[in-house]
């Protein structure tokens, strides 16, 4: 099927590996920048500034990145560019922990991440087409979460026993196998018109942004992350309050265990999205948010919190599979799949940014329990909105493949 | 920061700071960083020209002083427990408390507490554990979280009151210290 003669059988496995290693290199950053810069005598204020710079970059570059990926013919080349950007950012951080290089690294990393996510989704769509996309995305999410869980463990150990600088070297090194797997992916033959937009194509664009379903789903996505993003940090605070010395081990479990759940559940989610339709699966994922929040609030002791966190694996699996899947549903018949991914990415980033402020503020003012309930309530609103307003977006069986 | 959900989970709670100070310098850095992501070569700091020789210069051998900011802090048993990230001084410039960041795992569960300066022991000659925090794990666990210097700070005092600095010992003059540390709230 691939037009340029590469072996089609190699591509799925190479895409698995690409997801595995890309998750690795993206995890490498955020958490370690603060520790690393503190160790290099940065003041808290300056660290706050570069972290904010990274967040703002990730927000403002979502839509332009989507347009950029849409405009490129070969998505593999864009993805390679994104990976090289991450290598550059990691090396800058490792070599020169000074203001300008670190600021540049944060910007590079923000832009590169915004490019990589839609590019990988577009490569998947190109490889398998709309009909088989759910299953493929399930596999993507499985390998990404295995990569994430392993990286969290390895980088956590590296950061505490070697140095926080080693984490950045490791990140740069892991981009190499990611690039190699990328080169093993052949060019797919599906959905070429959906993921590549001719320059200044406006008709499809207007159609896409007039689509009420996209707006409704974007709001649901924002509510999901408003509810989700602050829950782990608050759970971490709850653990440190109760567990004392072994707190870090329990927190590590709170991060790694959900990745295991995602790895197990994602393929199932992808298949069910195809057989049951999108709505029931989405509602399941969003319903897991308030359930987890309530459990985090009421369960006693630090160990049971790991169980409550495991539930987040369910919502993460649903989210990881369904976001690109719905973007593909919304953009059938247009040529702006990546821009749609960017728009949803914007909703994610905005929701997460609000979440940490909201969660921290409620926790300060009214205590951790109230904060969990407040975050859970936000998730419940998102779920209700899904139930009431979002129609089924799965392709009707008779509809021709675009 | 980007799509996959787990990264967002890993982003530390907002460390957003007020931009008021140094905002011009920062905007310049942000501008350069945003406009020239390709300009990797722009890295090196421009070193200021050497100043004219000062009148009195005292030479301190490296084994007599410690640069404390950002340095790791150990427990008495030698285990690394966190980093000293800030020093609070009183009107005379005397250190009153140190802010210690307990890193958590990958930024999750990170917690800062302010401890009285006298709870720290310094050994400039010891290159592995130059800073030791003498509080017990239970005292650390029970300590209230440090938010920012602009709010009232709870400083964890040493359990034996006589070790504290005279300026704030009256607040903890209570002769029967509870099992954990006695936090004092000062404005």
Coordinates of C-alpha atoms in Angstrom, one line a residue:
Chain A
X1 CA 0.0 0.0 0.0
X2 CA 2.7 2.6 0.8
X3 CA 3.4 4.6 -2.3
X4 CA 7.2 4.8 -1.9
X5 CA 7.8 1.1 -1.8
X6 CA 8.7 0.7 1.9
X7 CA 7.6 -2.6 3.5
X8 CA 4.1 -2.1 4.9
X9 CA 4.6 -4.8 7.6
X10 CA 7.4 -2.9 9.3
X11 CA 5.5 0.3 9.7
X12 CA 3.1 -0.7 12.6
X13 CA 5.9 -1.9 14.8
X14 CA 8.1 1.1 14.0
X15 CA 5.1 3.3 15.0
X16 CA 4.8 1.4 18.3
X17 CA 8.5 2.2 19.0
X18 CA 8.1 5.8 17.9
X19 CA 5.3 6.2 20.5
X20 CA 7.4 4.5 23.1
X21 CA 10.4 6.6 22.7
X22 CA 8.6 9.9 22.1
X23 CA 6.7 9.5 25.4
X24 CA 10.1 9.0 27.0
X25 CA 11.6 12.2 25.7
X26 CA 8.7 14.3 26.5
X27 CA 8.5 13.1 30.1
X28 CA 12.1 14.0 30.6
X29 CA 11.5 17.6 30.9
X30 CA 9.1 19.5 33.1
X31 CA 9.6 17.9 36.5
X32 CA 13.3 18.1 36.4
X33 CA 13.9 21.6 35.2
X34 CA 13.0 23.1 38.6
X35 CA 15.3 20.8 40.6
X36 CA 18.1 21.2 38.1
X37 CA 18.0 25.0 38.1
X38 CA 17.7 25.1 41.9
X39 CA 20.9 23.1 42.0
X40 CA 22.5 25.7 39.8
X41 CA 21.7 28.5 42.2
X42 CA 18.7 29.9 40.3
X43 CA 16.3 31.8 42.5
X44 CA 12.7 30.6 42.7
X45 CA 11.5 33.6 41.0
X46 CA 13.7 33.1 37.9
X47 CA 12.7 29.4 37.8
X48 CA 9.0 30.4 38.0
X49 CA 9.6 32.7 35.1
X50 CA 11.2 30.1 32.7
X51 CA 8.5 27.5 33.6
X52 CA 5.8 30.0 32.8
X53 CA 7.6 30.9 29.6
X54 CA 7.4 27.2 28.6
X55 CA 3.7 27.0 29.5
X56 CA 2.9 30.1 27.5
X57 CA 4.8 28.9 24.5
X58 CA 3.0 25.6 24.6
X59 CA -0.3 27.5 24.7
X60 CA 0.4 30.0 21.9
X61 CA 2.1 27.6 19.6
X62 CA -0.7 25.0 19.5
X63 CA -2.7 26.5 16.6
X64 CA 0.4 27.6 14.5
X65 CA 1.9 24.2 15.0
X66 CA -1.3 22.6 13.7
X67 CA -1.3 24.8 10.6
X68 CA 2.4 24.0 10.1
X69 CA 1.8 20.3 10.2
X70 CA -1.2 20.6 8.0
X71 CA 0.9 22.5 5.4
X72 CA 3.7 19.9 5.3
X73 CA 3.4 17.0 2.9
X74 CA 5.5 14.5 4.7
X75 CA 4.5 14.2 8.3
X76 CA 7.5 12.0 9.1
X77 CA 9.8 14.9 8.3
X78 CA 7.8 17.3 10.6
X79 CA 8.0 14.7 13.4
X80 CA 11.7 14.4 12.9
X81 CA 12.0 18.2 13.1
X82 CA 10.1 18.1 16.4
X83 CA 12.4 15.4 17.8
X84 CA 15.5 17.4 16.8
X85 CA 14.0 20.4 18.5
X86 CA 13.7 18.3 21.7
X87 CA 17.3 17.1 21.4
X88 CA 18.4 20.8 21.0
X89 CA 16.4 21.8 24.0
X90 CA 17.8 19.0 26.2
X91 CA 21.4 19.8 25.2
X92 CA 20.9 23.5 25.8
X93 CA 19.7 22.7 29.3
X94 CA 22.4 20.2 30.0
X95 CA 25.3 22.4 28.7
X96 CA 24.3 26.0 29.7
X97 CA 22.1 26.4 32.7
X98 CA 22.0 30.1 32.2
X99 CA 19.2 32.5 31.5
X100 CA 19.1 32.8 27.7
X101 CA 19.9 29.1 26.8
X102 CA 17.3 27.9 29.3
X103 CA 14.7 30.3 28.1
X104 CA 15.4 29.1 24.5
X105 CA 15.3 25.5 25.5
X106 CA 11.8 26.0 27.1
X107 CA 10.5 27.7 24.0
X108 CA 12.0 25.0 21.7
X109 CA 10.6 22.2 23.8
X110 CA 7.1 23.9 23.9
X111 CA 7.0 24.2 20.1
X112 CA 8.5 20.8 19.5
X113 CA 5.9 19.1 21.7
X114 CA 3.1 21.0 19.9
X115 CA 4.4 19.7 16.6
X116 CA 5.1 16.1 17.7
X117 CA 1.6 15.3 19.0
X118 CA -0.4 16.1 15.9
X119 CA 2.3 14.8 13.6
X120 CA 2.3 11.3 15.2
X121 CA -1.5 11.2 15.1
X122 CA -1.4 12.2 11.4
X123 CA 1.2 9.5 10.7
X124 CA -1.2 7.0 12.3
X125 CA -4.2 8.2 10.3
X126 CA -2.2 8.1 7.1
X127 CA -1.0 4.6 7.8
X128 CA -4.4 2.9 8.7
X129 CA -7.2 5.2 7.6
X130 CA -10.3 6.4 9.5
X131 CA -11.9 3.0 9.9
X132 CA -9.1 1.3 11.7
X133 CA -7.9 4.4 13.5
X134 CA -9.4 3.6 16.9
X135 CA -7.5 0.3 17.2
X136 CA -4.3 2.0 16.0
X137 CA -4.6 4.9 18.6
X138 CA -5.2 2.3 21.3
X139 CA -1.8 0.8 20.4
X140 CA -0.2 4.2 20.3
X141 CA -1.5 5.0 23.8
X142 CA -0.4 1.6 25.1
X143 CA 3.2 2.1 24.0
X144 CA 3.3 5.7 25.0
X145 CA 2.2 4.8 28.5
X146 CA 4.7 2.0 28.8
X147 CA 7.4 4.5 27.7
X148 CA 6.1 7.0 30.2
X149 CA 5.9 4.6 33.1
X150 CA 9.4 3.3 32.5
X151 CA 10.8 6.8 32.0
X152 CA 9.2 8.0 35.2
X153 CA 11.0 5.2 37.0
X154 CA 14.3 5.5 35.3
X155 CA 14.5 9.2 35.3
X156 CA 13.4 9.4 38.9
X157 CA 16.2 7.1 39.9
X158 CA 18.7 8.9 37.6
X159 CA 17.7 12.2 39.1
X160 CA 18.1 11.1 42.7
X161 CA 21.2 9.0 42.4
X162 CA 23.2 10.5 39.6
X163 CA 22.4 14.2 39.0
X164 CA 19.5 16.1 37.6
X165 CA 21.8 17.1 34.6
X166 CA 22.0 13.4 33.7
X167 CA 18.2 13.4 33.0
X168 CA 18.7 15.9 30.2
X169 CA 21.6 13.9 28.6
X170 CA 19.3 10.8 28.8
X171 CA 16.5 12.7 27.2
X172 CA 18.7 13.7 24.3
X173 CA 20.0 10.2 23.9
X174 CA 16.5 8.7 23.8
X175 CA 15.6 10.9 20.9
X176 CA 18.0 8.9 18.7
X177 CA 16.0 5.6 18.9
X178 CA 12.9 7.7 18.4
X179 CA 14.4 9.1 15.2
X180 CA 15.4 5.6 14.1
X181 CA 11.9 4.2 14.6
X182 CA 10.5 7.2 12.7
X183 CA 12.7 6.3 9.7
X184 CA 11.3 2.8 9.7
X185 CA 7.8 4.0 9.1
X186 CA 6.6 3.9 5.5
X187 CA 4.4 6.4 3.9
X188 CA 0.7 5.5 4.4
X189 CA -1.9 5.8 1.7
X190 CA -4.9 6.9 3.6
X191 CA -6.6 10.2 4.3
X192 CA -4.0 12.2 2.5
X193 CA -6.5 15.0 1.8
X194 CA -7.6 15.1 5.4
X195 CA -4.2 15.7 7.0
X196 CA -2.7 17.9 4.3
X197 CA -4.1 21.3 3.5
X198 CA -3.2 23.3 0.4
X199 CA -2.0 26.8 1.3
X200 CA -4.8 29.3 2.1
X201 CA -7.5 26.7 1.9
X202 CA -10.5 28.5 3.6
X203 CA -13.6 26.5 2.8
X204 CA -12.8 23.5 4.9
X205 CA -11.5 25.8 7.7
X206 CA -14.7 27.6 7.9
X207 CA -16.6 24.3 7.9
X208 CA -14.4 23.0 10.7
X209 CA -14.8 26.0 13.0
X210 CA -18.5 26.3 12.4
X211 CA -18.8 22.7 13.6
X212 CA -20.7 22.8 16.9
X213 CA -19.5 19.4 17.9
X214 CA -15.9 20.6 17.9
X215 CA -16.8 23.5 20.2
X216 CA -18.7 21.2 22.6
X217 CA -15.9 18.6 22.6
X218 CA -13.3 21.3 23.2
X219 CA -15.2 22.6 26.2
X220 CA -15.4 19.0 27.5
X221 CA -11.7 18.5 27.0
X222 CA -11.0 21.7 28.9
X223 CA -13.2 20.7 31.8
X224 CA -11.5 17.3 31.8
X225 CA -8.1 18.8 32.3
X226 CA -9.4 21.4 34.7
X227 CA -10.5 18.5 36.8
X228 CA -7.6 16.2 36.1
X229 CA -4.3 18.2 36.1
X230 CA -4.3 19.3 39.7
X231 CA -5.4 16.0 41.1
X232 CA -2.1 14.2 41.1
X233 CA -0.2 17.1 42.7
X234 CA -2.9 17.3 45.4
X235 CA -2.8 13.6 45.9
X236 CA 1.0 14.0 46.3
X237 CA 0.4 16.6 49.0
X238 CA -2.0 14.2 50.7
X239 CA 0.6 11.4 50.6
X240 CA 3.4 13.6 52.0
X241 CA 1.1 14.6 54.8
X242 CA 0.3 11.1 55.8
X243 CA 3.3 9.0 54.9
X244 CA 6.5 10.7 56.1
X245 CA 9.7 9.1 54.9
X246 CA 8.3 6.6 52.4
X247 CA 6.2 9.3 50.7
X248 CA 8.3 9.5 47.6
X249 CA 7.9 5.7 47.0
X250 CA 4.1 6.0 47.2
X251 CA 4.1 9.0 45.0
X252 CA 6.2 7.1 42.5
X253 CA 3.6 4.3 42.6
X254 CA 0.9 6.9 42.1
X255 CA 2.6 8.0 38.9
X256 CA 3.7 4.6 37.5
X257 CA 0.6 2.4 38.4
X258 CA -1.9 4.5 36.2
X259 CA 0.5 4.1 33.3
X260 CA 0.2 0.3 33.7
X261 CA -3.6 0.7 33.6
X262 CA -3.4 2.8 30.5
X263 CA -1.2 0.2 28.8
X264 CA -3.7 -2.5 29.6
X265 CA -6.9 -0.5 28.9
X266 CA -6.0 1.5 25.8
X267 CA -6.4 -1.2 23.1
X268 CA -9.7 -2.2 24.6
X269 CA -10.8 1.5 24.5
X270 CA -9.8 1.7 20.9
X271 CA -11.8 -1.4 19.9
X272 CA -14.9 -0.3 21.9
X273 CA -14.8 3.1 20.3
X274 CA -15.2 1.4 17.0
X275 CA -17.8 -1.1 18.1
X276 CA -19.9 0.7 20.7
X277 CA -19.4 4.2 19.2
X278 CA -17.6 7.2 20.7
X279 CA -20.2 8.4 23.2
X280 CA -20.3 5.6 25.7
X281 CA -16.5 5.3 25.8
X282 CA -16.1 9.1 26.3
X283 CA -18.7 9.1 29.1
X284 CA -16.9 6.2 30.8
X285 CA -13.6 8.2 30.8
X286 CA -15.1 11.4 32.0
X287 CA -17.1 9.6 34.7
X288 CA -13.8 8.2 36.1
X289 CA -12.8 11.7 37.1
X290 CA -15.4 12.4 39.8
X291 CA -15.1 8.8 41.0
X292 CA -11.3 9.2 41.5
X293 CA -11.8 12.6 43.2
X294 CA -14.2 11.2 45.7
X295 CA -12.0 8.2 46.5
X296 CA -9.0 10.5 46.9
X297 CA -11.0 12.6 49.3
X298 CA -12.5 9.8 51.4
X299 CA -10.0 6.9 51.4
X300 CA -7.9 6.7 54.6
X301 CA -4.1 6.1 54.7
X302 CA -1.5 6.6 52.1
X303 CA -1.5 3.2 50.4
X304 CA -5.1 3.2 49.3
X305 CA -4.4 6.5 47.4
X306 CA -2.5 4.4 44.9
X307 CA -5.7 2.5 44.2
X308 CA -7.6 5.7 43.7
X309 CA -4.8 6.9 41.3
X310 CA -5.1 3.7 39.3
X311 CA -8.6 4.9 38.3
X312 CA -6.9 7.8 36.6
X313 CA -5.4 5.3 34.2
X314 CA -9.0 4.7 32.9
X315 CA -9.6 8.3 32.1
X316 CA -6.1 8.7 30.7
X317 CA -6.6 5.7 28.4
X318 CA -9.9 7.1 27.2
X319 CA -8.5 10.6 26.7
X320 CA -5.4 9.5 25.0
X321 CA -7.3 7.4 22.4
X322 CA -10.4 9.5 22.0
X323 CA -8.9 13.0 21.4
X324 CA -7.1 12.2 18.1
X325 CA -10.0 9.9 17.2
X326 CA -12.6 12.6 17.5
X327 CA -10.3 15.1 15.8
X328 CA -10.3 12.6 12.9
X329 CA -14.1 12.3 13.0
X330 CA -14.6 16.1 13.0
X331 CA -12.3 16.7 10.1
X332 CA -13.6 14.0 7.7
X333 CA -14.2 16.0 4.5
X334 CA -11.9 18.9 5.5
X335 CA -8.2 19.0 5.2
X336 CA -7.4 20.4 8.7
X337 CA -6.8 17.4 11.0
X338 CA -3.7 18.8 12.6
X339 CA -5.2 22.2 13.1
X340 CA -8.1 20.5 14.9
X341 CA -5.6 18.6 17.0
X342 CA -4.0 22.0 17.8
X343 CA -7.3 23.5 18.8
X344 CA -8.0 20.6 21.2
X345 CA -4.4 20.9 22.5
X346 CA -5.2 24.5 23.3
X347 CA -8.2 23.4 25.3
X348 CA -6.0 20.9 27.1
X349 CA -3.3 23.5 28.0
X350 CA -5.8 26.1 29.1
X351 CA -7.7 23.6 31.3
X352 CA -4.5 22.3 32.9
X353 CA -3.3 25.8 33.6
X354 CA -6.5 26.8 35.3
X355 CA -6.6 23.5 37.1
X356 CA -3.3 23.9 39.1
X357 CA -4.3 27.4 40.1
X358 CA -7.8 26.4 41.0
X359 CA -6.8 23.3 42.9
X360 CA -4.0 25.1 44.8
X361 CA -6.3 27.9 45.7
X362 CA -9.2 25.8 47.0
X363 CA -6.8 23.6 48.9
X364 CA -5.3 26.6 50.6
X365 CA -8.6 28.2 51.4
X366 CA -10.7 25.2 52.3
X367 CA -8.5 22.1 52.6
X368 CA -7.5 19.2 50.5
X369 CA -10.9 17.3 50.8
X370 CA -12.9 20.3 49.5
X371 CA -10.3 20.7 46.7
X372 CA -10.8 17.1 45.6
X373 CA -14.5 17.5 45.6
X374 CA -14.3 20.7 43.6
X375 CA -12.1 19.1 41.0
X376 CA -14.4 16.1 40.8
X377 CA -17.4 18.4 40.3
X378 CA -15.7 20.1 37.4
X379 CA -15.2 16.6 35.8
X380 CA -18.8 15.7 36.5
X381 CA -19.9 18.9 34.7
X382 CA -17.8 17.9 31.7
X383 CA -19.4 14.4 31.7
X384 CA -22.9 15.9 31.8
X385 CA -22.1 18.2 28.9
X386 CA -20.9 15.1 27.0
X387 CA -24.1 13.2 27.7
X388 CA -26.4 16.1 26.8
X389 CA -24.8 17.9 24.0
X390 CA -22.3 15.8 22.0
X391 CA -23.8 13.7 19.3
X392 CA -22.2 10.4 18.2
X393 CA -19.4 11.1 15.7
X394 CA -18.6 7.7 14.5
X395 CA -18.7 7.3 10.8
X396 CA -22.0 5.7 9.7
X397 CA -21.3 2.2 8.3
X398 CA -22.4 3.0 4.7
X399 CA -20.4 6.3 4.5
X400 CA -17.6 6.1 2.0
X401 CA -14.0 6.2 3.2
X402 CA -12.5 9.7 2.6
Chain B
X1 CA 2.3 21.0 28.5
X2 CA 1.2 19.2 25.5
X3 CA -1.4 16.7 24.7
X4 CA -0.6 13.5 26.5
X5 CA -2.3 13.6 29.9
X6 CA 0.5 12.3 32.0
X7 CA 2.9 15.2 31.3
X8 CA 0.3 17.6 32.6
X9 CA 0.2 15.5 35.8
X10 CA 4.0 15.9 36.1
X11 CA 4.0 19.7 35.8
X12 CA 4.8 21.0 39.3
X13 CA 2.1 23.1 41.0
X14 CA 2.3 26.6 39.7
X15 CA 5.5 28.2 40.5
X16 CA 4.4 31.4 38.7
X17 CA 6.0 34.3 40.3
X18 CA 5.2 38.0 40.2
X19 CA 6.8 39.5 37.2
X20 CA 7.2 42.9 38.6
X21 CA 10.8 42.8 39.5
X22 CA 13.3 42.6 36.7
X23 CA 10.5 42.6 34.2
X24 CA 12.4 44.5 31.6
X25 CA 15.2 42.0 31.6
X26 CA 12.8 39.2 31.5
X27 CA 10.8 40.5 28.6
X28 CA 14.0 40.9 26.7
X29 CA 15.0 37.3 27.4
X30 CA 11.5 36.1 26.5
X31 CA 11.6 38.1 23.3
X32 CA 15.0 36.8 22.3
X33 CA 13.9 33.3 23.2
X34 CA 10.7 33.5 21.3
X35 CA 12.1 35.1 18.2
X36 CA 15.4 33.3 17.7
X37 CA 15.0 29.6 18.6
X38 CA 17.5 28.9 15.9
X39 CA 20.1 31.1 17.3
X40 CA 21.7 28.5 19.5
X41 CA 25.1 30.2 19.3
X42 CA 23.9 33.1 21.3
X43 CA 24.5 31.2 24.5
X44 CA 27.6 32.6 26.3
X45 CA 27.2 35.2 29.0
X46 CA 29.0 38.5 28.4
X47 CA 31.3 38.8 31.3
X48 CA 31.4 42.3 32.8
X49 CA 34.8 44.1 32.6
X50 CA 36.9 43.5 35.8
X51 CA 36.2 46.2 38.3
X52 CA 38.9 48.4 39.7
X53 CA 40.6 46.7 42.7
X54 CA 38.7 47.1 45.9
X55 CA 40.3 48.6 48.9
X56 CA 40.0 45.7 51.3
X57 CA 40.0 42.2 50.1
X58 CA 39.8 39.2 52.4
X59 CA 40.7 35.9 51.0
X60 CA 38.6 33.0 52.3
X61 CA 39.9 29.5 51.6
X62 CA 37.2 27.3 50.0
X63 CA 37.0 25.0 53.0
X64 CA 35.7 27.8 55.3
X65 CA 32.6 29.0 53.5
X66 CA 29.7 27.3 51.8
X67 CA 27.5 28.6 49.1
X68 CA 24.3 27.5 50.6
X69 CA 21.6 28.4 48.0
X70 CA 20.6 25.4 46.0
X71 CA 22.8 23.1 48.1
X72 CA 21.5 19.7 49.2
X73 CA 20.6 19.3 52.8
X74 CA 21.2 16.0 54.7
X75 CA 19.5 14.4 57.6
X76 CA 21.8 13.5 60.6
X77 CA 22.2 10.0 59.2
X78 CA 23.7 11.5 56.0
X79 CA 20.7 10.8 53.7
X80 CA 19.9 13.7 51.3
X81 CA 16.5 15.1 52.2
X82 CA 16.1 18.3 50.2
X83 CA 17.6 21.5 49.0
X84 CA 18.1 24.8 50.7
X85 CA 16.4 27.2 48.4
X86 CA 16.1 30.5 50.3
X87 CA 17.3 32.3 53.4
X88 CA 15.1 34.7 55.4
X89 CA 17.0 37.4 57.2
X90 CA 15.9 39.9 59.8
X91 CA 16.4 43.7 59.8
X92 CA 20.0 43.3 60.8
X93 CA 20.7 40.9 58.0
X94 CA 21.1 38.0 60.4
X95 CA 19.8 34.7 58.9
X96 CA 16.6 33.8 60.8
X97 CA 15.3 30.9 58.8
X98 CA 16.1 28.7 55.8
X99 CA 13.6 27.5 53.3
X100 CA 14.1 23.9 52.4
X101 CA 12.5 22.2 49.4
X102 CA 11.7 18.5 49.8
X103 CA 11.6 17.5 46.1
X104 CA 9.0 14.7 46.1
X105 CA 9.1 12.4 43.1
X106 CA 9.4 14.0 39.7
X107 CA 8.1 17.2 41.2
X108 CA 5.0 15.7 42.7
X109 CA 4.7 15.9 46.4
X110 CA 7.3 18.7 46.5
X111 CA 7.0 20.6 49.7
X112 CA 8.8 23.6 51.2
X113 CA 9.2 24.3 54.9
X114 CA 10.9 27.1 56.7
X115 CA 13.2 26.0 59.5
X116 CA 14.9 28.1 62.1
X117 CA 18.5 28.8 61.2
X118 CA 19.7 27.2 64.4
X119 CA 18.3 23.8 63.3
X120 CA 20.9 23.7 60.7
X121 CA 24.5 22.5 61.2
X122 CA 27.2 23.6 58.7
X123 CA 30.4 21.8 58.0
X124 CA 32.3 23.7 55.2
X125 CA 35.1 21.2 55.1
X126 CA 32.7 18.3 54.5
X127 CA 32.2 18.1 50.7
X128 CA 29.5 15.4 50.8
X129 CA 27.2 16.6 53.6
X130 CA 28.1 20.3 54.4
X131 CA 24.6 21.2 55.5
X132 CA 22.7 19.0 58.0
X133 CA 19.1 19.5 59.3
X134 CA 18.8 18.4 62.9
X135 CA 15.0 18.0 62.9
X136 CA 13.6 14.5 63.2
X137 CA 11.5 13.0 60.3
X138 CA 8.4 13.4 62.5
X139 CA 9.1 17.1 63.1
X140 CA 9.7 17.6 59.3
X141 CA 6.5 15.8 58.5
X142 CA 4.4 17.9 60.9
X143 CA 5.9 21.2 59.8
X144 CA 3.5 23.5 58.0
X145 CA 4.2 24.3 54.4
X146 CA 6.0 27.4 53.4
X147 CA 4.1 29.4 50.8
X148 CA 5.9 32.7 50.2
X149 CA 7.8 35.4 52.1
X150 CA 5.0 37.8 51.6
X151 CA 2.6 35.8 53.8
X152 CA 3.1 35.0 57.5
X153 CA 5.8 32.4 57.7
X154 CA 5.7 29.4 60.1
X155 CA 9.2 28.8 61.2
X156 CA 10.0 25.4 62.7
X157 CA 12.0 26.1 65.9
X158 CA 14.4 23.6 67.5
X159 CA 12.7 21.6 70.2
X160 CA 15.2 22.8 72.9
X161 CA 14.2 26.5 73.1
X162 CA 17.6 27.8 74.4
X163 CA 19.1 27.0 71.0
X164 CA 16.8 29.5 69.3
X165 CA 17.8 33.0 68.5
X166 CA 16.9 35.5 71.3
X167 CA 14.8 37.6 68.8
X168 CA 12.0 35.0 68.6
X169 CA 12.6 32.7 71.5
X170 CA 9.9 34.5 73.6
X171 CA 7.4 33.1 71.2
X172 CA 8.4 29.6 72.0
X173 CA 9.4 30.0 75.6
X174 CA 7.0 27.2 76.5
X175 CA 9.2 24.9 78.6
X176 CA 7.3 21.7 77.7
X177 CA 7.8 21.3 74.0
X178 CA 5.3 18.8 72.4
X179 CA 6.7 15.8 70.7
X180 CA 7.0 17.6 67.3
X181 CA 8.5 21.0 66.7
X182 CA 6.8 24.1 67.8
X183 CA 5.9 26.3 64.9
X184 CA 5.7 30.0 65.6
X185 CA 3.8 32.3 63.4
X186 CA 5.4 35.6 62.9
X187 CA 4.2 38.5 60.8

